[in-house]
Structures are given as C-alpha cells and as structure tokens.
Amino acid sequence: MSEQAIYGDTAHYGLELINRSGNGALPVGEHDFAEAMDRCVLVDKTMFIADVLDADASVVVCCRPEGFGKSMNLSMLKAFLERPAVGQVDRGLFAGSKIWEADGGRYRDEYACYPVISLDFSGAVRCGVNVVGVVRDALSGECARFLALLEAPDLPRDKVRHIERVARGVASEAEVDLVLDILIELLEIACDEQVVLLVDGYDAAWLGRAGTRDASGGDLAELLERVLFDAIVTAHDSLRLACLMGEYPGPAETALSLRGCSYCMSTPLSGCCDRWFGFSDDEVQALLGHAGRGEFLDDAREWLEGYRFGGFYCSSPTRVIGFLDRGCTPPVRADLYGYADSLSRAVGDWNLERLSTLFDLLEPHGYIEVPLCLGAIVSNDACVDDVWTALYLSGFLTTDMVEEPGNSARSRALRLPNGELRQAVRPVIIEWFECAAEDVRDVDAFRDGLCRGDEDTVRRALRRILGDAEAGAVEMDSPLRYHLLLQGLCFGMPGYANPSSNRKRGADRWDIQVFPTGRMLDVADTLGMLDERPLVTMNMMYDPDVDALGLELLAVQALLDIERDGIDEIRVPRPGVGRMRWGFGFDGQHVSVVCQRL
C-alpha cells in the first residue's frame, strides 16, 4: 500500500503523461524541458506554471532537495513564458498539456510573451567549483545571449556598452554587480514588455561557500545578494515575476524581508506548489505501466516513496527514473555513492552518541524529534550549523508533521523516507567506525570472529579498537558508550541485516541482536559470508570498580542473562542456522568476552 493510501492522501491530481516524441524514452539526466519534450515521455507538471502566475507576489521561491524537478520546472516555465528571439512561436509545444486547457485557456494569453533572463548557479554546488566564477559566468552568458536584442538605436548606449563588457568578460567587479539591474531595464525598453527572471540554485553561495571569499575579500553570500536581490528590488514593476529555486529557504527569506519585498515561499513543509515537485504514487504507477514494468510497483514504493511535501506524499523523480533505467532493480552501493558521500560529510565529525541517532533512525518506525529552522536566518552559518534542518532540506530526512510551517520552535518527528535512504545510511555508519579504528583490519576481525564464535579474535580486535584515540578510550565512562560502540561495529557484518538494539526499552537493557538475512543488499555485503549464519545475540555489563576476575564474571553474567531474560527466544529467521550468544564485560579500560554456540 502506498504512503498516500496509508495516510488518506489519495486525492486525484489530474495524472497525465506527455509523450510528444512517441518513443517513450526516459528523461535520464535531462533538465531542459523543450529538449525532453521532443524525445522523452514526461509526467505533466505544467500546472506549476499556473501556480507561479497566480501567486500573490511577484517573487516566488521554491525550495526542494536535489532530484525533485526544480531545474526541469524552471526550464518548463522558461519554455512557456519566453518570447523567441527569432522565428515563429511554437504553439504546439504545450498543446494537449494541462496548462494549455486550464481555466478556459486563459494562461495562453501569457504564452511566449516575455523576455526571460535565466541564471543557473547550481553548478557551484554540483561541481564544487568557485561560486564567484559560476555567478559571473552565468551573468556573462545571459548578457551575450541578449546582445542581438539590444541593438535598437533608442537604447542608452552607455548601458548597452556595460552589457557588452560583461558579455566579453572584461567588466570590473562593480560592473558585474550592477549588470542584472541594467539588463532588466534594457530588455523592458527593447521588448516593450515586463521581464521574467528565473534563477536555479540561488542559494549556491550558502551551500558551496565553505568559508571561501572572493578576490576582494567580500563574503560570497553578500556578493549574490548584491547581484540578485538588490536587482529584484530595484526592478520592481519591470519584472512580471521572479522565480528562484534552491534547497535553503532561509537566505531568500532573509534577503527579501530585509529589503521589504513581498514574496511567496514554497518549502517542503508548506502546501504551496506541493503537487509539482516529486512523483505521486499514481504517477509512478503510470510510468511503470508505460514501460511495461507494472509488476514492480511495490518495489518502487519500498525503495523510493515516502517524502512528504505539504499535503503531498511523493518519490524523487530522479530516483524513480533511475530505478526504471536500471530495469527496476534495487539500488546497489554504486547507485548510492552520491547520497552516502554527502551524508558522510555531514556526520564525519560526529561523536559516538550523536552518531547513534542514525542507529535509531534505522530501527522500524525510527525517528528523531527536533525543531526545523526554515525561516529567515540571522547569520549565514545558522542553517549550516543546524545539521538536522540541513539533512531535512537535503532530502535525507522527511516529516509527516507539516502543520504550522512557519513555526520554527515546534518539534517535528523526522524519519528516513524510504528503503533507498536506509541503504545509504548503512555505508556511512560502516565508514565512520572503520575510520575510528586505527586499523580497519581490527573491525573486519571483530565482525568475522563475532559470527564465527572466535572469542580470542573478538577480544583482541575489540581491545585494539578501544585503545584507538578515535574510539575514545578515555571517554568510555558509561555503559551507553560501550553499547553504542558494539552496535556500530556490527553494521556491515557479511550476510547480516543492521543490528537491532533494545537500549530504548530501559536503562538496564544492553542487548543487541544481528539477524541473518537472505536478502543481499549489495555484492560487497556477501564477501566472506558464512554458509551457515547463526542469529547473533549480544549482551553487556559495565562496572568500573571490578578487578580482572570480576571483569570475567561480568561477561559470564551478561551471557547468562540472555537465557534468563529470554532475549533470543524467537524463531531463527531464514537463512539463519542456530544461535550465537555473546557476553561482554567492560570496566572502563578493559574488556572480557565469552561466547556460547547453540
């Protein structure tokens, strides 16, 4: 059953596929709407144009994670509104789409009417290149594109020369800062029509700056504010509309509010435009049916569905198209490198207790309850420092609690959206613990010895890991830290699912279970896999005041408690064979282990 059906969100959104080309190719890696229309099958999201044109404000800001169609929607908006520089208007591009017939066809009155300035700053984030260079290259490219329109003799020649210098790449920094103002002014005069401004990745300076400054020492966020937001305010009635796309709403809300500019904000919490970013369950089903893969709908739901934007549950279009493109097979590690690498950068400097939040998120129905700061920011670093908001806005987490979108003090339960993100978290945890140990072979030895019942191997490996500075031997002063360490080291055991912990059931529950699984998540997970994999149950006890003999007795008592408390009195899931019980004793500096194979 789909998320929409579970939560009663089954409203029909006018599903329609557009297949102008007739060949039904998927838009893999495609972000240009006009080109995609000529050779691909698309889900009809054209009513996004109506929402933007009908917005209460002339500035519309749409924030969604990467992969949810921001660039495609912005390109679609450009294709609908832009007046062609030469030749006739192609009125067949949108013929048959929902926007063309909507409201008696009234939106056609604005079709191909306006000069459209289109700026793409998103490359600064995707490619990791210099933000200043991306901003100035985008401005230079647009200036060059419009030079042919600025040849009218009645235009101010000094301002035209300003545009020419920027187009040639010989303008000063001050001239580049002012060029958008001047370009809007000249286009309005030359075309005798208001101008449309479209910006993709407007928040690139905040996402990609990493403390970098431009040649003059100015902050990159301030540079983009001067170039972009000052121009929006100055242009005022010269703009029919400005549509900005990004991930972070805070920078735009701050800049526009400080300048007294009215705007319409669409965030993942708000209902504005919520239907036009992401694929609904019906849309995924239609694409699968079109490709002759309708039997894979349940797999698509498990792996991809689960995001909620406003009142709309959806899947990432990029991930759905990727799923179809690889033949509807589950993702392997190579498919998740982008997710895992981004998440690794976010959690790389976390301590053990903070990292354990990822353990909780991987539990069935796991969540973390925190407030989300989506509004105006006081400083450029505010949103970056709020890691949970950053992970939410980046699409790693989602929430069903979307009420009161403007209330930043309200705590919201954040969860992993789907199976694909659960898969992406697994290698991040594995990598963290492998990096925490001085020698990754100790981690491999611990995992191997654990499922084979080799006490000596487990004891030696764990002692070395405890002694490594990154594992925090001097900070391991509570049972919780040892428990988290044991659980974290169990991620990545070949042929086993993620470890499950009972620590949330009470302060005295320090048991962990690792279940064998027949569902291989990745080829890498099968390397070194045992032919017979037992159900592994671990229990631990901690006492900083015991001697060497007492330490051994702690491990024995922890082992006996597994049977006494009935911790592993469950049927061993297939393909598991037998049970492996482990008792661990810790005293703050040393460890003892004992094993029982049943």
GROMACS .gro file of N, CA and C in nm, residues 284-300 324 328:
model
   57
  284VAL      N    1   0.400   0.731  -1.052
  284VAL     CA    2   0.499   0.622  -1.059
  284VAL      C    3   0.437   0.500  -1.125
  285GLN      N    4   0.313   0.469  -1.086
  285GLN     CA    5   0.244   0.354  -1.144
  285GLN      C    6   0.225   0.372  -1.294
  286ALA      N    7   0.192   0.494  -1.337
  286ALA     CA    8   0.172   0.520  -1.480
  286ALA      C    9   0.303   0.504  -1.557
  287LEU      N   10   0.414   0.551  -1.501
  287LEU     CA   11   0.543   0.536  -1.568
  287LEU      C   12   0.583   0.389  -1.578
  288LEU      N   13   0.562   0.316  -1.469
  288LEU     CA   14   0.594   0.173  -1.471
  288LEU      C   15   0.509   0.101  -1.574
  289GLY      N   16   0.379   0.134  -1.580
  289GLY     CA   17   0.292   0.072  -1.678
  289GLY      C   18   0.332   0.106  -1.821
  290HIS      N   19   0.373   0.233  -1.842
  290HIS     CA   20   0.415   0.275  -1.975
  290HIS      C   21   0.539   0.198  -2.020
  291ALA      N   22   0.627   0.165  -1.923
  291ALA     CA   23   0.749   0.092  -1.954
  291ALA      C   24   0.728  -0.060  -1.953
  292GLY      N   25   0.603  -0.104  -1.928
  292GLY     CA   26   0.576  -0.248  -1.921
  292GLY      C   27   0.632  -0.312  -1.796
  293ARG      N   28   0.643  -0.234  -1.687
  293ARG     CA   29   0.701  -0.284  -1.563
  293ARG      C   30   0.606  -0.269  -1.445
  294GLY      N   31   0.477  -0.276  -1.471
  294GLY     CA   32   0.378  -0.252  -1.367
  294GLY      C   33   0.390  -0.343  -1.247
  295GLU      N   34   0.448  -0.462  -1.263
  295GLU     CA   35   0.461  -0.556  -1.151
  295GLU      C   36   0.562  -0.511  -1.046
  296PHE      N   37   0.639  -0.404  -1.077
  296PHE     CA   38   0.741  -0.358  -0.983
  296PHE      C   39   0.694  -0.240  -0.898
  297LEU      N   40   0.562  -0.215  -0.894
  297LEU     CA   41   0.512  -0.101  -0.818
  297LEU      C   42   0.545  -0.112  -0.670
  298ASP      N   43   0.527  -0.231  -0.611
  298ASP     CA   44   0.555  -0.247  -0.468
  298ASP      C   45   0.703  -0.222  -0.438
  299ASP      N   46   0.791  -0.268  -0.526
  299ASP     CA   47   0.934  -0.242  -0.508
  299ASP      C   48   0.963  -0.093  -0.515
  300ALA      N   49   0.900  -0.025  -0.611
  300ALA     CA   50   0.921   0.119  -0.624
  300ALA      C   51   0.875   0.193  -0.499
  324LEU      N   52   1.379   0.295  -1.305
  324LEU     CA   53   1.331   0.242  -1.433
  324LEU      C   54   1.447   0.215  -1.529
  328CYS      N   55   1.440  -0.164  -1.302
  328CYS     CA   56   1.361  -0.182  -1.180
  328CYS      C   57   1.430  -0.276  -1.080
   0.00000   0.00000   0.00000
